[in-house]
Short mmCIF file of C-alpha atoms in Angstrom, two decimals:
data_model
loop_
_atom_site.label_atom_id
_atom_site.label_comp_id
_atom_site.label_asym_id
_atom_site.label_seq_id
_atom_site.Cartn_x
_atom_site.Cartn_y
_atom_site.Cartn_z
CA UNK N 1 87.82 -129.44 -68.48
CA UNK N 2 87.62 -125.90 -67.50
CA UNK N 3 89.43 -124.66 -70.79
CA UNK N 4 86.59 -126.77 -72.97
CA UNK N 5 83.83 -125.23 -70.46
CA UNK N 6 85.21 -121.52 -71.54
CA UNK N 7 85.31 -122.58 -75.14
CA UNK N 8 81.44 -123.96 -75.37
CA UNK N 9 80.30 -121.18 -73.86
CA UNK N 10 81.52 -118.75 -76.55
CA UNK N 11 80.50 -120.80 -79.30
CA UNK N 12 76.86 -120.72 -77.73
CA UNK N 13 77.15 -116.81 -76.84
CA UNK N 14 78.04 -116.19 -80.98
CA UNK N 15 75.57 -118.39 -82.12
CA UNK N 16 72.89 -117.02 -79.86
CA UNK N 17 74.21 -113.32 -81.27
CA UNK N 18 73.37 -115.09 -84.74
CA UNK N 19 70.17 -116.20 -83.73
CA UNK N 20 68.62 -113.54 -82.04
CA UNK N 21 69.73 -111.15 -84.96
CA UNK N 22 68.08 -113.65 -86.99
CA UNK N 23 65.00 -111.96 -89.29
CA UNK N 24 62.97 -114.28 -91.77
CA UNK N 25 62.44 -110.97 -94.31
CA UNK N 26 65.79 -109.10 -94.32
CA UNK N 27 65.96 -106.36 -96.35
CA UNK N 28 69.22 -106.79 -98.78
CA UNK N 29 71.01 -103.18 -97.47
CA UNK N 30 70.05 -105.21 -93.71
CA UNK N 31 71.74 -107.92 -94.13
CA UNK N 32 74.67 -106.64 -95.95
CA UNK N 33 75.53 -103.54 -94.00
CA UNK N 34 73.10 -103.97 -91.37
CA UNK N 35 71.00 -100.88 -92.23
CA UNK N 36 73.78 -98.57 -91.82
CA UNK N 37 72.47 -97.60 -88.73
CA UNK N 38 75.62 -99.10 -86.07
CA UNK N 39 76.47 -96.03 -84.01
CA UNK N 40 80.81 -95.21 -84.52
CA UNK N 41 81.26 -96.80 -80.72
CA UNK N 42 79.83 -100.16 -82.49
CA UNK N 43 81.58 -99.75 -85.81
CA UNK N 44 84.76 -98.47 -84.35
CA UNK N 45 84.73 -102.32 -82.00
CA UNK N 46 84.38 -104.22 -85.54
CA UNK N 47 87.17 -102.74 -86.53
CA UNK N 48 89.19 -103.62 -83.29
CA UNK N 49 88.31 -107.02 -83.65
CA UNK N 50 89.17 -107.26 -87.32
CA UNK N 51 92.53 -105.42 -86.54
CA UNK N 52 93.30 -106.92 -83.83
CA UNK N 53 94.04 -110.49 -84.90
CA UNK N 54 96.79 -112.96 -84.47
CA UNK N 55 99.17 -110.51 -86.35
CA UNK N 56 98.35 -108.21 -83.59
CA UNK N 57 99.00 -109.80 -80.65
CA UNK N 58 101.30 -113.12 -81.40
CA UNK N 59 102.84 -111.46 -84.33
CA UNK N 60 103.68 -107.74 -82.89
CA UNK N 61 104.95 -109.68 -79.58
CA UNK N 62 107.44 -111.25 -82.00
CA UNK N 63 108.30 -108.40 -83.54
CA UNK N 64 108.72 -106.61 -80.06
CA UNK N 65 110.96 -109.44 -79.21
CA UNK N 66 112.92 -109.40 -82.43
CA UNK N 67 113.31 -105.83 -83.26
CA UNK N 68 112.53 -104.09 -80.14
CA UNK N 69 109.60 -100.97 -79.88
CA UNK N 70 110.39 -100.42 -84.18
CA UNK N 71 108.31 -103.44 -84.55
CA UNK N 72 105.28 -101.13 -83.64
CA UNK N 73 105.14 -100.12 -86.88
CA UNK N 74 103.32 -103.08 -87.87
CA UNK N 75 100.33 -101.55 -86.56
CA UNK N 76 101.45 -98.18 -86.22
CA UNK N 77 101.53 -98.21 -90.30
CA UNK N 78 97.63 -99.40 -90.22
CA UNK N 79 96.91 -96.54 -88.20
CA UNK N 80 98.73 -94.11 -90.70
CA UNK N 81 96.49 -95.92 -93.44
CA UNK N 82 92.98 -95.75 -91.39
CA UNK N 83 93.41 -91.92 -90.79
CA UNK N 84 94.14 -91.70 -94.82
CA UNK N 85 91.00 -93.64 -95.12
CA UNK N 86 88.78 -91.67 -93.08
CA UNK N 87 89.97 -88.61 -94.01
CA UNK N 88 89.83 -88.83 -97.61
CA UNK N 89 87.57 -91.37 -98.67
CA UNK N 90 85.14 -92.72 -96.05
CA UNK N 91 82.72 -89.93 -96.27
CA UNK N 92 82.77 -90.60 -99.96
CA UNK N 93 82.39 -94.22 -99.83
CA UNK N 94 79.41 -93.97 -97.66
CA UNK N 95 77.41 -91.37 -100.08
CA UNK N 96 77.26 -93.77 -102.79
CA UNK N 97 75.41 -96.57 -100.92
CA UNK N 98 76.41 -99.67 -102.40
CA UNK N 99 77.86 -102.57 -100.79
CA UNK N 100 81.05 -104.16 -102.05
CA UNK N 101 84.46 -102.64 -102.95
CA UNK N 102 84.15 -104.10 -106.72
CA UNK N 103 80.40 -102.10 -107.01
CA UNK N 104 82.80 -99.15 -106.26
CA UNK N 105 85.34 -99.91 -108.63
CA UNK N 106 82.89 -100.32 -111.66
CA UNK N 107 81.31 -97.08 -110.46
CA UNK N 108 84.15 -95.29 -110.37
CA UNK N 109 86.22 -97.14 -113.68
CA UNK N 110 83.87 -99.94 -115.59
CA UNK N 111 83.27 -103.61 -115.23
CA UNK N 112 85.96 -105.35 -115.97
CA UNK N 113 87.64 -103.28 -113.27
CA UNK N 114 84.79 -104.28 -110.55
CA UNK N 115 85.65 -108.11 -111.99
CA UNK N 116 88.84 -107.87 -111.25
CA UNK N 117 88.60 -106.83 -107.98
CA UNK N 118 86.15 -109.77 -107.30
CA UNK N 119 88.38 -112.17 -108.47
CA UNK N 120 91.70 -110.61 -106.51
CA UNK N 121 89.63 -110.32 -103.13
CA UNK N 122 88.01 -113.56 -103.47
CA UNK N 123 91.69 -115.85 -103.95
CA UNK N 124 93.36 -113.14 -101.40
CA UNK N 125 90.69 -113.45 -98.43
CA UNK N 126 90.82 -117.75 -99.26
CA UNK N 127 93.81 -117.84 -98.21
CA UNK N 128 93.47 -114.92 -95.26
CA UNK N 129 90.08 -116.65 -93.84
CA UNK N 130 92.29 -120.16 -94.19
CA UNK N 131 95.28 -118.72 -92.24
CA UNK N 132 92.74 -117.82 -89.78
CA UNK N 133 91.29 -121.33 -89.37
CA UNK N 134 94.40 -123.03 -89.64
CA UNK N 135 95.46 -120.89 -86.36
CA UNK N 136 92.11 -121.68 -84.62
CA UNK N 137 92.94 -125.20 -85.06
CA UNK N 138 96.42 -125.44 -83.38
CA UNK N 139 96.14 -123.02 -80.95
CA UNK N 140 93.03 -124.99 -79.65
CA UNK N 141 94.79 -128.48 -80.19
CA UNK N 142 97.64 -127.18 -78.06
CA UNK N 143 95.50 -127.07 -75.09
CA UNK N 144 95.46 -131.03 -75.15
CA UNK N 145 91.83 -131.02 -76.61
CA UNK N 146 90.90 -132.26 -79.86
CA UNK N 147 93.24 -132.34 -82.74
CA UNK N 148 93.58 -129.30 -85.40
CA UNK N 149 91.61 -130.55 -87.64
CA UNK N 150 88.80 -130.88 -86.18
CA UNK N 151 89.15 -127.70 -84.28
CA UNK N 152 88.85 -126.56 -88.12
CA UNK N 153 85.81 -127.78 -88.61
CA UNK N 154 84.35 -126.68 -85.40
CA UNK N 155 85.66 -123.26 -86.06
CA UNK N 156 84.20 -123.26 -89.40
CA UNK N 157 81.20 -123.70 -88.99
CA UNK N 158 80.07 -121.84 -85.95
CA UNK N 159 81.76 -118.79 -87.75
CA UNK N 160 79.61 -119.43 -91.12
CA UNK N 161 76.45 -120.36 -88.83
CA UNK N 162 76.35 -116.95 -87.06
CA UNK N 163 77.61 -114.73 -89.93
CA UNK N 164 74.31 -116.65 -92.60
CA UNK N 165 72.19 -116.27 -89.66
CA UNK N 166 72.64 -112.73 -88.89
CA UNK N 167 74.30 -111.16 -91.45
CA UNK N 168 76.19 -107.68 -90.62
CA UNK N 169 74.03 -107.27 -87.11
CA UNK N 170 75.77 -110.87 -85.96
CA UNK N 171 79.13 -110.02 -87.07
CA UNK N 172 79.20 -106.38 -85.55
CA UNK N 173 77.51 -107.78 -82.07
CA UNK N 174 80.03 -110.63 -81.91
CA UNK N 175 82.80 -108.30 -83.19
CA UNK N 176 81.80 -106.14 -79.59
CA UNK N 177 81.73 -110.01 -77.76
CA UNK N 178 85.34 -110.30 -79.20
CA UNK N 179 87.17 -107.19 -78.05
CA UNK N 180 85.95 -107.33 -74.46
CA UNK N 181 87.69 -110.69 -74.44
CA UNK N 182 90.43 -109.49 -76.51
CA UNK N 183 91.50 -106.60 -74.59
CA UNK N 184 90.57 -108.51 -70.91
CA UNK N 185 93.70 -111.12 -72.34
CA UNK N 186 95.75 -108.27 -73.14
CA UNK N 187 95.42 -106.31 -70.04
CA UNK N 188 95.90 -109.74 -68.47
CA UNK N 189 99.22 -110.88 -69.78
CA UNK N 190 100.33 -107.36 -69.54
CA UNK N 191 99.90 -107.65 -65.49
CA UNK N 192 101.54 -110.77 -65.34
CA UNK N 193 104.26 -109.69 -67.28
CA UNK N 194 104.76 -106.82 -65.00
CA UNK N 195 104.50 -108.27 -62.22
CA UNK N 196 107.17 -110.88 -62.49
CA UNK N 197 109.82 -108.02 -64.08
CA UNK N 198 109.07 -105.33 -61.06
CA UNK N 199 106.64 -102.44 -62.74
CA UNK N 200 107.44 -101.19 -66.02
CA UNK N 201 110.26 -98.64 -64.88
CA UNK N 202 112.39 -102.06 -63.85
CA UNK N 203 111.37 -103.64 -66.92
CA UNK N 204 112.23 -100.41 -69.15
CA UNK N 205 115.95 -100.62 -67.59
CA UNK N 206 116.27 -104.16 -68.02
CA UNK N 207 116.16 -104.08 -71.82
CA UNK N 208 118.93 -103.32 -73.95
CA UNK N 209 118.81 -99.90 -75.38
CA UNK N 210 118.89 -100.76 -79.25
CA UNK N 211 114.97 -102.29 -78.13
CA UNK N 212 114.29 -98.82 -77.18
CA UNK N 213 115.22 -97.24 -80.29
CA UNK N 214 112.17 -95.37 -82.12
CA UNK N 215 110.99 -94.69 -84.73
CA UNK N 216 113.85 -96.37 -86.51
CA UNK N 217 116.57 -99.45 -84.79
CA UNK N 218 119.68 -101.08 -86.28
CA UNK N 219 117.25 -103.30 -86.68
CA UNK N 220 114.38 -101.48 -88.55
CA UNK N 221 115.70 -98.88 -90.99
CA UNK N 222 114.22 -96.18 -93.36
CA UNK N 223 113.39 -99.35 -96.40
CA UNK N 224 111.73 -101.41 -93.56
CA UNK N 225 109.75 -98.68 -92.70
CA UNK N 226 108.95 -98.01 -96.26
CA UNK N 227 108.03 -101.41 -96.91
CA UNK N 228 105.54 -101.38 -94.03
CA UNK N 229 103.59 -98.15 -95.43
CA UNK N 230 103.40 -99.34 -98.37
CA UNK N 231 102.65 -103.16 -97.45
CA UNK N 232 100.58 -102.71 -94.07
CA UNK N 233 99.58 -98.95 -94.45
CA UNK N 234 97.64 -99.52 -97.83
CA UNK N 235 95.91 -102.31 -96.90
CA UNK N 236 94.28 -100.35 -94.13
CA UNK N 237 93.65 -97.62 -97.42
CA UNK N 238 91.94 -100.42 -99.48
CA UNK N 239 90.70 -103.43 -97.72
CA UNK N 240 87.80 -104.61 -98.43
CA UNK N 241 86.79 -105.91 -94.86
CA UNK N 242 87.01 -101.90 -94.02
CA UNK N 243 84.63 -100.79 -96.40
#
């Protein structure tokens, strides 16, 4: 009962976000982009809690598991492809004004380029916003409450209600919501972990040392590493939840 309790209560906190950023005249460049005005500490928490996802916490635990302190790379690579992106082309981005990555793309090429793009992100993020669902679902159901399914729909449309309501101001404010939570669990499990292995020194000794290896492992090589620059790393270059 306590579990559903915690879970109602942050489905009202992001819908209230969405309907106290809720204007009846929004102004297009508002509602998109929310005025461009969010400060870097409120910009830089969006993109912590778009990062930071289930491939960054149940997925990199895997990998930590499975291929020892390499598997950092899974992020690590993003962060390689973030710098690139702020360095480069951010500044850039931002003095044309417009508001999608395919208006950038026809800017820069023509429109059949821009179409393209719409067409690529729209059947890539359908299946990324799905995975994401899907995930809400059976993590939920596996508390004993509810089945998948209709954890689905529950998830669905609070998500869409605050993000119609509010636009950019509701995603960014429950983006903020999302990584106090986020890293509270983190720092959480990382105490209890700790605590039953004795500190991290004990833990540290207790692992074999091919975990330890870094940047490469017999189990990560040079092609893996590659593969996750190219792979991860661009995505963080390109993606159009970054622009």
């Amino acid at each position: 009962m306590l579990q559903l309790a915690i879970i109602l209560l942050y489905f009202t906190a992001v819908i209230g976000i969405g309907l106290t950023s809720f204007k009846k005249r929004w102004r297009l460049e508002e509602y998109l982009v929310a005025g461009r005005k969010y400060s870097t500490f409120f910009i830089a928490g969006a993109l912590l809690a778009t990062i930071i996802g289930g491939s960054a916490t149940i997925g990199l635990a895997g990998l930590g598991y499975s291929r020892g302190l390499s598997g950092a790379w899974w992020l690590l690579s993003g962060v390689i492809g973030l710098i690139f992106l702020g360095f480069f082309f951010a500044q850039k981005v931002r003095n044309y004004g417009l508001f999608t990555l395919p208006e950038l793309l026809t800017r820069q090429y023509d429109r059949r380029a821009g179409t393209a793009a719409s067409v690529l992100i729209v059947i890539a993020w359908v299946g990324v916003t799905a995975g994401q669902i899907l995930a809400a679902g059976k993590i939920l159901s596996a508390l004993g409450i509810g089945s998948p399914v209709l954890w689905m729909m529950v998830f669905s449309f609070i998500f869409i209600g605050y993000t119609l309501l509010g636009g950019q101001y509701a995603i960014v404010r429950t983006d903020m919501l999302d990584v106090v939570i986020l890293f509270a669990g983190i720092l959480l499990g990382l105490g209890m972990v700790l605590s039953q292995t004795g500190g991290i020194s004990a833990l540290w000794q207790s692992l074999p040392a091919d975990k330890l290896a870094f940047p490469l492992s017999a189990k990560f090589g040079l092609t893996d590493l590659v593969s996750y620059l190219l792979l991860i790393g661009l995505t963080y270059v390109v993606g159009p939840d970054l622009y």
